[in-house]
Coordinates of C-alpha atoms in Angstrom, one line a residue:
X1 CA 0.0 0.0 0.0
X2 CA 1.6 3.4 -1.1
X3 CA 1.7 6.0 1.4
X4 CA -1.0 8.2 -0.1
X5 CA -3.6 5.2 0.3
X6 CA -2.6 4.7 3.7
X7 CA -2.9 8.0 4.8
X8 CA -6.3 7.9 3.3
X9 CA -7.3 4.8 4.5
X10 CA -6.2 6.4 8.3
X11 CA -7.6 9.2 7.8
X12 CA -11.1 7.6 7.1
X13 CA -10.9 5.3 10.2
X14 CA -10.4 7.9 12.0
X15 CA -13.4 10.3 10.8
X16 CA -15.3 7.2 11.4
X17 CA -13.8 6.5 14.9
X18 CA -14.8 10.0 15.9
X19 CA -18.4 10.1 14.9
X20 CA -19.4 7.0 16.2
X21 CA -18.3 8.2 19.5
X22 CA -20.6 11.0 18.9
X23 CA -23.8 10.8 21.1
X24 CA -27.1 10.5 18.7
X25 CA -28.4 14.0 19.6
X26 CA -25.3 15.4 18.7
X27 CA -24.8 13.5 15.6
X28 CA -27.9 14.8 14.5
X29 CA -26.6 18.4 15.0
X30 CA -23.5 17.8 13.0
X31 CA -26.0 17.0 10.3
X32 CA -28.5 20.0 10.8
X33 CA -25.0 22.3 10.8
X34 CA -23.6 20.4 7.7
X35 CA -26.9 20.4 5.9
X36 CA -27.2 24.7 6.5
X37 CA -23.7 25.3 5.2
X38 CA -24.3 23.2 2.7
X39 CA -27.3 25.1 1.7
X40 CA -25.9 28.5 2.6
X41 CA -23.0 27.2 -0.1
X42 CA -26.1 27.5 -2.6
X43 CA -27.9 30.2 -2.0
X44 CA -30.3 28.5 0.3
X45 CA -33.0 25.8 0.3
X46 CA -34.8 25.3 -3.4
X47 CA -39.2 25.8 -3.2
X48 CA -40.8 22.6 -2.2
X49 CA -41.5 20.8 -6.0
X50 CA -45.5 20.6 -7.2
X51 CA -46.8 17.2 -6.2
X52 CA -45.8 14.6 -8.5
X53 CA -48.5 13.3 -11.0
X54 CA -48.6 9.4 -12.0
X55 CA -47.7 9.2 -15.5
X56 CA -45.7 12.1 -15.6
X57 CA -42.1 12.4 -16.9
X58 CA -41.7 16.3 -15.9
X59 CA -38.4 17.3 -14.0
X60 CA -38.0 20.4 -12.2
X61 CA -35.5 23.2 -14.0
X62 CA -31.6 22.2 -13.0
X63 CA -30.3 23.7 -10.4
X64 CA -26.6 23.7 -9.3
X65 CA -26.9 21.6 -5.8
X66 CA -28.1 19.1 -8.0
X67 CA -24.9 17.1 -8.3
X68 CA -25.1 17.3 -4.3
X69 CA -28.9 16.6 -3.7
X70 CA -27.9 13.0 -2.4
X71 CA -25.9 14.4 0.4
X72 CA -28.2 17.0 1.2
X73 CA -30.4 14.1 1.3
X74 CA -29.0 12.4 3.5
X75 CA -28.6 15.0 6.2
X76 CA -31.2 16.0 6.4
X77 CA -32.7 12.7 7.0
X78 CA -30.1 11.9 9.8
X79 CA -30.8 15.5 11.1
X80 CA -34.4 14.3 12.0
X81 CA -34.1 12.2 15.3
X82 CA -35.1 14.1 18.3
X83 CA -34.7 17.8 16.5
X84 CA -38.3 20.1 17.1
X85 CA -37.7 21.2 13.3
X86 CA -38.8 17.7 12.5
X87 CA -41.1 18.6 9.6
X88 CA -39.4 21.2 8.3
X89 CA -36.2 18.5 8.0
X90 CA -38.6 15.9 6.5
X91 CA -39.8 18.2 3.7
X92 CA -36.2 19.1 2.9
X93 CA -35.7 15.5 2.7
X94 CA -38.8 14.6 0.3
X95 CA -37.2 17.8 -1.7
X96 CA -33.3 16.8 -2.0
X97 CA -34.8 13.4 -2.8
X98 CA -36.5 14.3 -5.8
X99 CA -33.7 16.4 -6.6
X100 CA -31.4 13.2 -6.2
X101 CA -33.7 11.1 -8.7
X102 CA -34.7 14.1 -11.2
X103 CA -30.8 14.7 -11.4
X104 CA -30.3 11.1 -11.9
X105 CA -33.1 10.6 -14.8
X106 CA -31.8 13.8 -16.5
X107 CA -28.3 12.2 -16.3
X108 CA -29.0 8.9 -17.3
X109 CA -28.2 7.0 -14.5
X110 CA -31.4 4.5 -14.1
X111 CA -30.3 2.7 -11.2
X112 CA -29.3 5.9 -9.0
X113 CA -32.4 7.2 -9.6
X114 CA -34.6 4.0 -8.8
X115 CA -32.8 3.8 -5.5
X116 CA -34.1 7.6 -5.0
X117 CA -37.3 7.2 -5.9
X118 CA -37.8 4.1 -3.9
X119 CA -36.9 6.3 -1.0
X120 CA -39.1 9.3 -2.2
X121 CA -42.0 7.3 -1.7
X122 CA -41.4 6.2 1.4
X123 CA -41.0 9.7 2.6
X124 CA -44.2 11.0 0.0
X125 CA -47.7 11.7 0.9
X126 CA -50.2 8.9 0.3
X127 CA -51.3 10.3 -3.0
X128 CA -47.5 10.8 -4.1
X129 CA -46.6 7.4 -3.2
X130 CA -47.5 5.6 -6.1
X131 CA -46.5 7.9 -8.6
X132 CA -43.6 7.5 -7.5
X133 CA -43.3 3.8 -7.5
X134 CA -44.4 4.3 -11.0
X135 CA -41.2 6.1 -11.5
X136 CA -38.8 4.3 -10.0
X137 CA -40.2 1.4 -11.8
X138 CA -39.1 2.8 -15.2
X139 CA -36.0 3.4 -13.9
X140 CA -35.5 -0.2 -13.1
X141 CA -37.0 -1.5 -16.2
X142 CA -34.3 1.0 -17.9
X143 CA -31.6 -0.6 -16.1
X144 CA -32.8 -4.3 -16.2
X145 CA -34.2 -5.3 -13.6
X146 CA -37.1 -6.6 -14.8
X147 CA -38.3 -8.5 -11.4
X148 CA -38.0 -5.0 -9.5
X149 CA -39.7 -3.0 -12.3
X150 CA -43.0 -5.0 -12.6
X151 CA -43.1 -5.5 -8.3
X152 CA -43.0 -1.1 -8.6
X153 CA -45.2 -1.3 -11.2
X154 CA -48.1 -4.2 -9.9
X155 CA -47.7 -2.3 -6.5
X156 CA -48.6 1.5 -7.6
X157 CA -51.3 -0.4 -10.1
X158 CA -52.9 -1.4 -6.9
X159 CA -52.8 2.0 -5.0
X160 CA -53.7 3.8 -8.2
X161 CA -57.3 1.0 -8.8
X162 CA -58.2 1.9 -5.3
X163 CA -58.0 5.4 -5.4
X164 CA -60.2 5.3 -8.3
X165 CA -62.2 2.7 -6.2
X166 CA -62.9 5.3 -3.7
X167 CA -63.0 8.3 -5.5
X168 CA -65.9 7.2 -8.0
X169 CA -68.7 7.8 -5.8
X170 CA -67.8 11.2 -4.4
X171 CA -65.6 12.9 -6.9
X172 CA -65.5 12.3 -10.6
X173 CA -62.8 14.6 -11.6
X174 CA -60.3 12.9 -8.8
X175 CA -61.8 9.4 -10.2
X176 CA -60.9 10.2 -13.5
X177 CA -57.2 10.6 -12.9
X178 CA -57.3 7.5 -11.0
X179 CA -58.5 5.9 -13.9
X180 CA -55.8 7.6 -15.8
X181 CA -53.1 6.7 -13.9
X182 CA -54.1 3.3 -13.8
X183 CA -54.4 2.8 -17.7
X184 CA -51.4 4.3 -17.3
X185 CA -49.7 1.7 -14.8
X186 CA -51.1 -1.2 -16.8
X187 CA -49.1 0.5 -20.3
X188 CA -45.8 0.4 -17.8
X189 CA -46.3 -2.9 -17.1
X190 CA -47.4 -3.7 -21.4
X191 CA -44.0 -2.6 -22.0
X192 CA -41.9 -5.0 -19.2
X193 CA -44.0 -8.0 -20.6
X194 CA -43.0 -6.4 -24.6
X195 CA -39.7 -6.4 -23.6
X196 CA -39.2 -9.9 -21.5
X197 CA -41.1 -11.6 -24.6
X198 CA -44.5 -12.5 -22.1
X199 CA -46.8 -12.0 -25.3
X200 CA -50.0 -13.5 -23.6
X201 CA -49.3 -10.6 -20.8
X202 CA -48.4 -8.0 -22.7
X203 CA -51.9 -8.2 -24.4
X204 CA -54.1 -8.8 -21.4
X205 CA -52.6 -5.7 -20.3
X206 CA -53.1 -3.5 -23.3
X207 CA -56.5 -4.9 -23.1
X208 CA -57.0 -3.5 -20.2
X209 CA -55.8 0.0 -20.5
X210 CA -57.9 0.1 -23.8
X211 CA -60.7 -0.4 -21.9
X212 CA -60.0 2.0 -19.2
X213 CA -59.1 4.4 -21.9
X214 CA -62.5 4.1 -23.8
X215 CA -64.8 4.2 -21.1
X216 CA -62.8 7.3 -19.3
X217 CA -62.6 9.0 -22.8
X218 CA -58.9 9.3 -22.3
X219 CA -57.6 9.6 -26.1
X220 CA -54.0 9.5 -25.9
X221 CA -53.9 6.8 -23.7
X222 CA -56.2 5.0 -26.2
X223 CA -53.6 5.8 -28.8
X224 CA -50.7 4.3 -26.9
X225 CA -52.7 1.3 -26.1
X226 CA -53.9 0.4 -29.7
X227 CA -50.3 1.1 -30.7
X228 CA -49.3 -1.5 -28.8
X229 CA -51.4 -3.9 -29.8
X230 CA -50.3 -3.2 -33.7
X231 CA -46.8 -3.7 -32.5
X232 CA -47.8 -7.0 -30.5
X233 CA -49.8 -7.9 -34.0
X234 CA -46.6 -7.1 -36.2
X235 CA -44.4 -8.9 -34.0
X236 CA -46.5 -12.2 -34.3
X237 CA -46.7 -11.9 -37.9
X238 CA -50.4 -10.3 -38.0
X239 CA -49.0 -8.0 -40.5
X240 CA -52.2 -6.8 -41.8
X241 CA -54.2 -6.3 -38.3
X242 CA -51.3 -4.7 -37.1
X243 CA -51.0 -2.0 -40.0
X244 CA -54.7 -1.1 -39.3
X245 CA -54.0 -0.6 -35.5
X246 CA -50.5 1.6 -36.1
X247 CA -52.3 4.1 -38.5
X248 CA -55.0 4.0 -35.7
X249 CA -53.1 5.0 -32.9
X250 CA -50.9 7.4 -35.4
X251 CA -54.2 9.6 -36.4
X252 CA -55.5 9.4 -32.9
X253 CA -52.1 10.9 -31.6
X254 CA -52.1 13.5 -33.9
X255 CA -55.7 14.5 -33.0
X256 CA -55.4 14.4 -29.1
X257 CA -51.8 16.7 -30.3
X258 CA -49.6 13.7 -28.2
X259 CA -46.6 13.7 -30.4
X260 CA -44.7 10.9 -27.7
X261 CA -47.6 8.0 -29.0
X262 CA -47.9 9.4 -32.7
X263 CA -44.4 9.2 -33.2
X264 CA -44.0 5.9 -31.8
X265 CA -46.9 4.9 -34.3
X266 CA -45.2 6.3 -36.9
X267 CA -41.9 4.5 -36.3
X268 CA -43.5 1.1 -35.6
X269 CA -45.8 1.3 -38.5
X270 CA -42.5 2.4 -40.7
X271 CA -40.6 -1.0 -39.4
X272 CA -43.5 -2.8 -40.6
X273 CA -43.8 -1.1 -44.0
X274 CA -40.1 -2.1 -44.5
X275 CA -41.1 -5.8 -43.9
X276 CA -43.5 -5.9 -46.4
X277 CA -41.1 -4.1 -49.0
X278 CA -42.4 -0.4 -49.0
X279 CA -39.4 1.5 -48.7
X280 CA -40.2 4.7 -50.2
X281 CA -43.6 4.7 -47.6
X282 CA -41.4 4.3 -44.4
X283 CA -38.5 6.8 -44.6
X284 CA -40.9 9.8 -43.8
X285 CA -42.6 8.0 -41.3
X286 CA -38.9 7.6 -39.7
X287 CA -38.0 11.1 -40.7
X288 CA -41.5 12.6 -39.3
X289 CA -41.0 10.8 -36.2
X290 CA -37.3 11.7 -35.2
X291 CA -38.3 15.4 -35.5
X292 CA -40.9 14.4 -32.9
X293 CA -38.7 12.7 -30.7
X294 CA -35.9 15.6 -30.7
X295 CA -38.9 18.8 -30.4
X296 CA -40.0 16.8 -27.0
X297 CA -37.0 16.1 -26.8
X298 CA -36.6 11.9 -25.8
X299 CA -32.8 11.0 -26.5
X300 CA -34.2 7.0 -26.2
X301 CA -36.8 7.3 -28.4
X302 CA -34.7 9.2 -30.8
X303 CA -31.6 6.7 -30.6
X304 CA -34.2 3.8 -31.3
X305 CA -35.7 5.8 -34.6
X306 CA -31.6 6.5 -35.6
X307 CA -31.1 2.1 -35.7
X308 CA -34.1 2.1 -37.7
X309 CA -32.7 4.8 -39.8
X310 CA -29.2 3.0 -40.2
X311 CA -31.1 -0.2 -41.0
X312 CA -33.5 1.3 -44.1
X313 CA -30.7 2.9 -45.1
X314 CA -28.8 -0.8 -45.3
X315 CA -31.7 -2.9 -46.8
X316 CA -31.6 0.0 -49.9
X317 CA -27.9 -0.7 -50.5
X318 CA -26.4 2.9 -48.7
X319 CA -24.0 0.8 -46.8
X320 CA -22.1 4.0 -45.7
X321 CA -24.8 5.8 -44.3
X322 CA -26.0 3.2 -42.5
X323 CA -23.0 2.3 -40.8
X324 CA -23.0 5.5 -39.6
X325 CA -26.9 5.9 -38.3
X326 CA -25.7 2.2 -36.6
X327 CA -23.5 3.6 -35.0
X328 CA -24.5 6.9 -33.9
X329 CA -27.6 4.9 -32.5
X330 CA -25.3 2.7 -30.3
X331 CA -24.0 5.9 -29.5
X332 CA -27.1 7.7 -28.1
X333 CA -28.4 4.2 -26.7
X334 CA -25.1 3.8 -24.4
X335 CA -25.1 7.5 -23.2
X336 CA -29.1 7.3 -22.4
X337 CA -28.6 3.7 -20.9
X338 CA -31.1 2.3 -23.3
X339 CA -29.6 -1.0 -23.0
X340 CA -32.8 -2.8 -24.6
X341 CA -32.5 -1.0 -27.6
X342 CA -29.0 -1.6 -27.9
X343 CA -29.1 -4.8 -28.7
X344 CA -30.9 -4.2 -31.8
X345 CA -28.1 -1.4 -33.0
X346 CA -25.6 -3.9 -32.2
X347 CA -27.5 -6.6 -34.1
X348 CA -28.0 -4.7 -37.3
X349 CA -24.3 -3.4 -37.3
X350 CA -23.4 -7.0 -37.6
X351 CA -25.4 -7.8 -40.2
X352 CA -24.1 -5.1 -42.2
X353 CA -20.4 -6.0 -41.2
X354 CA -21.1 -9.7 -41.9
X355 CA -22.6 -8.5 -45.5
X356 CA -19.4 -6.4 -46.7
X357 CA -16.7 -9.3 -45.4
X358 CA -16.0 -8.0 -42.2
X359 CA -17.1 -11.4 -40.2
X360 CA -14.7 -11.4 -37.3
X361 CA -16.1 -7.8 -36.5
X362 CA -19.4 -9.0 -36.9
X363 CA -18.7 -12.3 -34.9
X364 CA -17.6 -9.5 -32.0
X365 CA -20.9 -7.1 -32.2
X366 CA -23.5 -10.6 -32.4
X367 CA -21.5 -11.8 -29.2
X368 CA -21.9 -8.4 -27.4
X369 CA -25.6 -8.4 -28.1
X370 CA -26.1 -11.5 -27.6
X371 CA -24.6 -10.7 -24.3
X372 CA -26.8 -7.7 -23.6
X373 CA -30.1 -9.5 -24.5
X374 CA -29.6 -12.4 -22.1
X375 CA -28.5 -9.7 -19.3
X376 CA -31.6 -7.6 -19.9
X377 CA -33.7 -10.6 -19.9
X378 CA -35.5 -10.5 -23.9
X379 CA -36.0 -13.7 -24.9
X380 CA -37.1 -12.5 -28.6
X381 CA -34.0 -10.3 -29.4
X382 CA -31.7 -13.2 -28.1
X383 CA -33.3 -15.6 -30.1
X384 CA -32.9 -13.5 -33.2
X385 CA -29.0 -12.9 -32.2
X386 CA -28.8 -16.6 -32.4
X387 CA -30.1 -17.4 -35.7
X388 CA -28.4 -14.2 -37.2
X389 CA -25.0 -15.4 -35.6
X390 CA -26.2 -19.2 -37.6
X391 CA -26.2 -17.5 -40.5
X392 CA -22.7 -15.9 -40.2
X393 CA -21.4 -19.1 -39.2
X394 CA -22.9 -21.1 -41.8
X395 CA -21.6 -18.6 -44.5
X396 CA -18.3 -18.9 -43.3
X397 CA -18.3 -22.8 -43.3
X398 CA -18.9 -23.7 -39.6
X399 CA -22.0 -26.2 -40.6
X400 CA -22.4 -27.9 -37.4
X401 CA -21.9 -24.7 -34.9
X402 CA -24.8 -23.1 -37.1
X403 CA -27.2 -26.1 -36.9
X404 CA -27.0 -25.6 -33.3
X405 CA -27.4 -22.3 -32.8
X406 CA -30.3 -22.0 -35.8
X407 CA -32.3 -25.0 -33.7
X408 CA -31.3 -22.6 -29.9
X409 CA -33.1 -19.9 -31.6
X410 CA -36.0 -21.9 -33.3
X411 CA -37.3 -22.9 -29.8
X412 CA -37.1 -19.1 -28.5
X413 CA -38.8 -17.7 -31.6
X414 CA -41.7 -20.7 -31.0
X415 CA -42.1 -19.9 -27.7
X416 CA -42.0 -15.9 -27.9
X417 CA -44.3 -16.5 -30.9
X418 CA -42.0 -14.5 -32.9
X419 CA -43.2 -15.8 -36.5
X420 CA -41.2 -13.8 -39.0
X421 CA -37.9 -15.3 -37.6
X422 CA -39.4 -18.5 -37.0
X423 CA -39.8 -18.2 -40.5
X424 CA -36.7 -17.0 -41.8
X425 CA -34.5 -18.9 -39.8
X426 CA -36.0 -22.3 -40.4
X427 CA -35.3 -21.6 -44.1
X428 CA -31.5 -20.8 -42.7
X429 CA -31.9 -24.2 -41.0
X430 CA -32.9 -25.5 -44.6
X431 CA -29.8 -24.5 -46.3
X432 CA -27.7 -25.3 -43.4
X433 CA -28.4 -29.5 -43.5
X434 CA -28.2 -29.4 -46.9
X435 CA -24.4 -27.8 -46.4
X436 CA -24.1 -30.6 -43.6
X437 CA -25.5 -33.5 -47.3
X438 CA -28.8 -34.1 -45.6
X439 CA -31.1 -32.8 -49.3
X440 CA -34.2 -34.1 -47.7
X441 CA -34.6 -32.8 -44.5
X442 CA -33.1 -29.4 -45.8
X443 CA -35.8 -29.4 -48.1
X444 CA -38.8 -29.7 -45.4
X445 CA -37.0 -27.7 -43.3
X446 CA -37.0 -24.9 -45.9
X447 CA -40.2 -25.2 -47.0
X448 CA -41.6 -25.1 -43.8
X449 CA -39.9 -21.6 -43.3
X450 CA -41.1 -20.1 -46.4
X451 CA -44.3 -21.5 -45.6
X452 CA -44.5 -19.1 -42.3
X453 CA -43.2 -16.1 -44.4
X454 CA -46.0 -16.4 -47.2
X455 CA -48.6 -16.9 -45.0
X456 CA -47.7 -13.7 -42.4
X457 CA -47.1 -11.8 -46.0
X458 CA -43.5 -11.3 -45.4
X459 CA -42.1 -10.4 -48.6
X460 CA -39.1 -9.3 -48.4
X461 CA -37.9 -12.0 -46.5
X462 CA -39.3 -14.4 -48.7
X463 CA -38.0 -13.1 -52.2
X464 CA -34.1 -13.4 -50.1
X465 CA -34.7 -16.9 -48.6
X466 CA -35.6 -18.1 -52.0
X467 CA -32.4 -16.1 -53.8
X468 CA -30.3 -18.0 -50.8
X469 CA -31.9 -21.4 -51.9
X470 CA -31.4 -21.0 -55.3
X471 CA -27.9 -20.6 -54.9
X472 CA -27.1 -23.0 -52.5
X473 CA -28.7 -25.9 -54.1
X474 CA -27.0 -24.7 -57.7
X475 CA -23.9 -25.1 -55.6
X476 CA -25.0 -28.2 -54.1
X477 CA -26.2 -29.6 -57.6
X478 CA -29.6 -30.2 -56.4
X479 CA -32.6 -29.4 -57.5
X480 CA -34.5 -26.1 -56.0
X481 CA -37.0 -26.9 -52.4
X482 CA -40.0 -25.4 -54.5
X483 CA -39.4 -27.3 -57.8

């Protein structure tokens, strides 16, 4: 141990040493003193915040303590015992609190500020409570912990039903934002079960917010609900039901002026347009919504419109530009924490590396997303990583490694009810026993893919599988799976 750390390490002990000795009325004092100079240091205490709202993402302006809010915090909290300025110390907790999480949201830093709002609500009021449950529930579904985020989220769905509950007899404008808040709650909890691949789940609960929404007349929550049902839909190959519910919830957001859901329509129903082959329809819809996401502004949203971007941009042949978008998107997604969406930016830049020769880079970016999906807990992006990753190996002769990994990601795509790669990789599959010499079974195998892409209406995917066979099977000197 150098001297410095020793010193330090001393030092610490020592500082330690001393205020343990401290009686607990006097500690308390230290902290009142600390917390006044520390405020003093600032210009004084900040105005108490408005009451926090469920569903609301507002943060108050910046202020310069912010950076200190957790210690501020944190005296004033151990300031409390025994002190006759009790309340006036428990507010200034609640306040340097929110302060702690707002700073931490604005800076990106999910599981700081989960931690703060957990301890928010303890401090908050009953009707602040669950709001901010709500809140640190996004935080922990932003930094993965999916089993903490949906226990935040089930418990201020519970507080917000009975407040609705009780409100409905006596006041209907009080009921009303119950109700809100808990179509609200159940669209938090949609998005958990999206992103941990519980389809079932994830449509019960957009159910249920639809519902809410329609008989509370609550119109942007009834676009953000039908949105999610379209991208449910498109996800499980209902191509057409789904491009009927996105323009819904599109022209619903932009008549209840909510440019959060109509932009989020707009990139969803884009993806899906790119699917079915309609290029020139989706690059506005991308364009239209990233100018939404940067006037609100939302730096995730945006970063997750950017991948899009980078991967129109790459299925129309401008490699160049997409390899940038890619990777300004992984960019933006890795500063904002979006570690979700990552793995899709990470997935796409390895296609495009694996299409222009670059496999060992590729290889690298499939692992690390591979990686990220498992970590984060989405079944359905991990079980495309695996039969993109089959593909690369297959292409660069590793037959038997890409049989396993194409049959890994079969089962996830069956079980996530992820049709369009269901179909595209049992058509990989195909072609990959009949590299291994087994014609027959590469032949149902195939077929059975492109069976799933025709009926879902996929395209695009079905005019390259059938390019793939045809060349694999002139190689092979066998005759064609649809001859």
């Amino acid at each position: 141990m150098s001297a410095e750390a020793a010193y330090l390490f001393r030092h610490a002990l020592l500082r330690d040493a001393a205020y343990q000795l401290q009686l607990p009325g006097d500690r308390a004092r230290l902290h009142e003193t600390a917390l006044a100079v520390m405020e003093d240091q600032f210009g004084g205490r900040p105005p108490a915040p408005p009451p926090l709202k469920p569903g609301a993402r507002d943060v108050a302006p910046p202020l310069p303590l912010d950076p200190c809010a957790h210690e501020l915090a944190e005296h004033a909290a151990r300031a409390i015992p025994g002190r006759d300025s009790r309340e006036e110390l428990l507010a200034a907790s609640r306040t340097y609190l929110r302060r702690t999480a707002e700073h931490a949201e604005r800076t990106f830093r999910s599981e700081a500020a989960c931690a703060a709002w957990e301890k928010y609500a303890e401090l908050a009021s009953e009707e602040e409570r669950a709001a901010a449950q709500e809140r640190a529930g996004h935080a922990a579904m932003n930094a993965g912990h999916s089993v903490l985020a949906e226990r935040l989220f089930r418990t201020a769905l519970e507080a917000f039903r009975c407040a609705a509950d009780r409100a409905a007899p006596f006041d209907s404008l009080r009921s009303l934002r119950a109700r809100s808040a808990e179509a609200t709650a159940q669209l938090d909890l949609l998005t958990l079960y999206h992103r941990t691949s519980r389809v079932e789940e994830a449509e019960a609960a957009a159910g249920a917010a639809l519902a809410l929404a329609r008989e509370s007349g609550l119109r942007n929550i009834e676009s953000r609900a039908i949105g999610d049902l379209g991208l449910i839909s498109y996800e499980t190959g209902r191509l057409k039901e789904a491009e009927i519910l996105l323009r819904q919830s599109r022209d619903i957001g932009r008549l209840c002026g909510d440019p959060r859901s109509t932009g989020v329509a707009e990139s969803n129903l884009a993806n899906l347009l790119v699917d079915l082959g309609r290029i020139a329809e989706a690059e506005p819809l991308y364009e239209s919504a990233l100018r939404a996401f940067r006037d609100i502004p939302d730096r995730r949203l945006e970063a997750g419109v950017t991948c899009c971007q980078g991967t129109l941009f790459m299925q129309s042949g401008r490699l160049g530009p997409a390899e940038r978008k890619l990777e300004e998107a992984i960019r933006l997604q890795r500063e904002v924490g979006e570690r979700y969406q990552e793995v899709f930016s990470l997935t796409n830049l390895a296609m495009l590396l694996a299409d222009t020769g670059r496999a060992a880079e590729a290889r690298a970016r499939y692992t690390q997303a591979l990686a990220l999906a498992r970590e984060v807990g989405d079944a359905r992006s991990e079980g495309s990583v695996l039969g993109n990753l089959a593909g690369l190996e297959l292409s660069t002769g590793h037959s038997d490694a890409a049989r396993r990994l194409f049959e890994e990601a079969l089962a996830i795509h069956r079980r996530v009810r992820n049709r369009a790669f269901e179909g595209a990789h049992a058509c990989g599959l195909g072609l990959t026993l009949l590299a291994l010499g087994d014609a027959a079974a590469a032949r149902e195998r195939w077929k059975e893919g492109a069976d799933i892409l025709r009926a879902i209406g996929d395209v695009r995917e079905l005019d390259q599988v059938r390019a793939e066979m045809r060349r694999a099977c002139g190689a092979a000197g066998v005759a064609t799976f649809e001859e």
